[in-house]
Amino acid sequence: MLSALELYRAIGGSFEQLEAVIMRDEAEIPRRVDVVLGDLMSELAAIGYVYDLDIMQAAHNTLDSRRQEAADLAG
């Protein structure tokens, strides 16, 4: 969740917009996880396009970096 909030701020989202979303009264049933995840993936693809990023490569780079950090700590 923290990464999602950091991404939101990095692409120009404001605290006021975020607060408005959080404070909405959600009386309806939450949407299914697969539907929300599909929306998220679509939004990530759009961000990748706008910023000319390869989303999968970014994920691989992060995983490689974390694996290396774990190996450095272990040995």
mmCIF file of C-alpha atoms in Angstrom:
data_model
loop_
_atom_site.group_PDB
_atom_site.id
_atom_site.type_symbol
_atom_site.label_atom_id
_atom_site.label_comp_id
_atom_site.label_asym_id
_atom_site.label_seq_id
_atom_site.Cartn_x
_atom_site.Cartn_y
_atom_site.Cartn_z
ATOM 1 C CA MET A 1 0.000 0.000 0.000
ATOM 2 C CA LEU A 2 2.805 2.419 0.771
ATOM 3 C CA SER A 3 4.235 1.957 -2.722
ATOM 4 C CA ALA A 4 0.823 2.700 -4.221
ATOM 5 C CA LEU A 5 0.563 5.922 -2.221
ATOM 6 C CA GLU A 6 4.115 6.892 -3.151
ATOM 7 C CA LEU A 7 3.322 6.274 -6.836
ATOM 8 C CA TYR A 8 0.172 8.367 -6.509
ATOM 9 C CA ARG A 9 2.208 11.291 -5.176
ATOM 10 C CA ALA A 10 5.003 10.779 -7.748
ATOM 11 C CA ILE A 11 2.575 11.183 -10.651
ATOM 12 C CA GLY A 12 1.148 14.386 -9.240
ATOM 13 C CA GLY A 13 -1.662 13.289 -6.944
ATOM 14 C CA SER A 14 -2.489 15.704 -4.141
ATOM 15 C CA PHE A 15 -3.230 15.035 -0.499
ATOM 16 C CA GLU A 16 -6.567 16.810 -0.934
ATOM 17 C CA GLN A 17 -7.635 14.431 -3.721
ATOM 18 C CA LEU A 18 -6.515 11.448 -1.685
ATOM 19 C CA GLU A 19 -8.377 12.649 1.392
ATOM 20 C CA ALA A 20 -11.561 13.121 -0.660
ATOM 21 C CA VAL A 21 -11.375 9.518 -1.861
ATOM 22 C CA ILE A 22 -10.665 8.156 1.614
ATOM 23 C CA MET A 23 -13.469 10.142 3.242
ATOM 24 C CA ARG A 24 -16.160 9.047 0.760
ATOM 25 C CA ASP A 25 -19.054 7.236 2.371
ATOM 26 C CA GLU A 26 -18.940 3.815 0.772
ATOM 27 C CA ALA A 27 -22.310 2.253 1.548
ATOM 28 C CA GLU A 28 -22.159 -0.057 -1.464
ATOM 29 C CA ILE A 29 -20.633 -3.528 -1.516
ATOM 30 C CA PRO A 30 -16.888 -3.455 -2.311
ATOM 31 C CA ARG A 31 -15.973 -4.497 -5.844
ATOM 32 C CA ARG A 32 -14.413 -7.909 -6.475
ATOM 33 C CA VAL A 33 -10.640 -8.141 -6.087
ATOM 34 C CA ASP A 34 -10.126 -9.296 -9.692
ATOM 35 C CA VAL A 35 -12.024 -6.276 -11.034
ATOM 36 C CA VAL A 36 -10.069 -3.839 -8.862
ATOM 37 C CA LEU A 37 -6.791 -5.531 -9.819
ATOM 38 C CA GLY A 38 -7.717 -5.260 -13.500
ATOM 39 C CA ASP A 39 -8.321 -1.532 -13.053
ATOM 40 C CA LEU A 40 -4.986 -1.192 -11.273
ATOM 41 C CA MET A 41 -3.118 -3.015 -14.053
ATOM 42 C CA SER A 42 -4.776 -0.800 -16.645
ATOM 43 C CA GLU A 43 -3.742 2.314 -14.729
ATOM 44 C CA LEU A 44 -0.173 1.024 -14.345
ATOM 45 C CA ALA A 45 -0.023 0.401 -18.090
ATOM 46 C CA ALA A 46 -1.176 3.965 -18.733
ATOM 47 C CA ILE A 47 1.439 5.354 -16.324
ATOM 48 C CA GLY A 48 4.110 3.252 -18.024
ATOM 49 C CA TYR A 49 3.046 4.623 -21.392
ATOM 50 C CA VAL A 50 2.984 8.260 -20.261
ATOM 51 C CA TYR A 51 6.399 7.999 -18.576
ATOM 52 C CA ASP A 52 7.848 5.661 -21.260
ATOM 53 C CA LEU A 53 8.546 2.890 -18.746
ATOM 54 C CA ASP A 54 8.672 -0.867 -19.169
ATOM 55 C CA ILE A 55 6.570 -1.934 -16.186
ATOM 56 C CA MET A 56 7.749 -5.559 -16.247
ATOM 57 C CA GLN A 57 11.410 -4.525 -16.428
ATOM 58 C CA ALA A 58 10.884 -2.176 -13.490
ATOM 59 C CA ALA A 59 9.428 -5.085 -11.498
ATOM 60 C CA HIS A 60 12.330 -7.374 -12.439
ATOM 61 C CA ASN A 61 14.847 -4.683 -11.468
ATOM 62 C CA THR A 62 13.172 -4.265 -8.069
ATOM 63 C CA LEU A 63 13.118 -8.019 -7.435
ATOM 64 C CA ASP A 64 16.786 -8.356 -8.458
ATOM 65 C CA SER A 65 17.745 -5.462 -6.191
ATOM 66 C CA ARG A 66 15.869 -6.913 -3.208
ATOM 67 C CA ARG A 67 17.367 -10.356 -3.788
ATOM 68 C CA GLN A 68 20.868 -8.847 -3.881
ATOM 69 C CA GLU A 69 20.203 -6.863 -0.687
ATOM 70 C CA ALA A 70 19.020 -10.042 1.053
ATOM 71 C CA ALA A 71 22.120 -11.923 -0.129
ATOM 72 C CA ASP A 72 24.375 -9.110 1.105
ATOM 73 C CA LEU A 73 22.720 -9.199 4.533
ATOM 74 C CA ALA A 74 23.005 -12.983 4.732
ATOM 75 C CA GLY A 75 26.606 -13.228 3.778
#
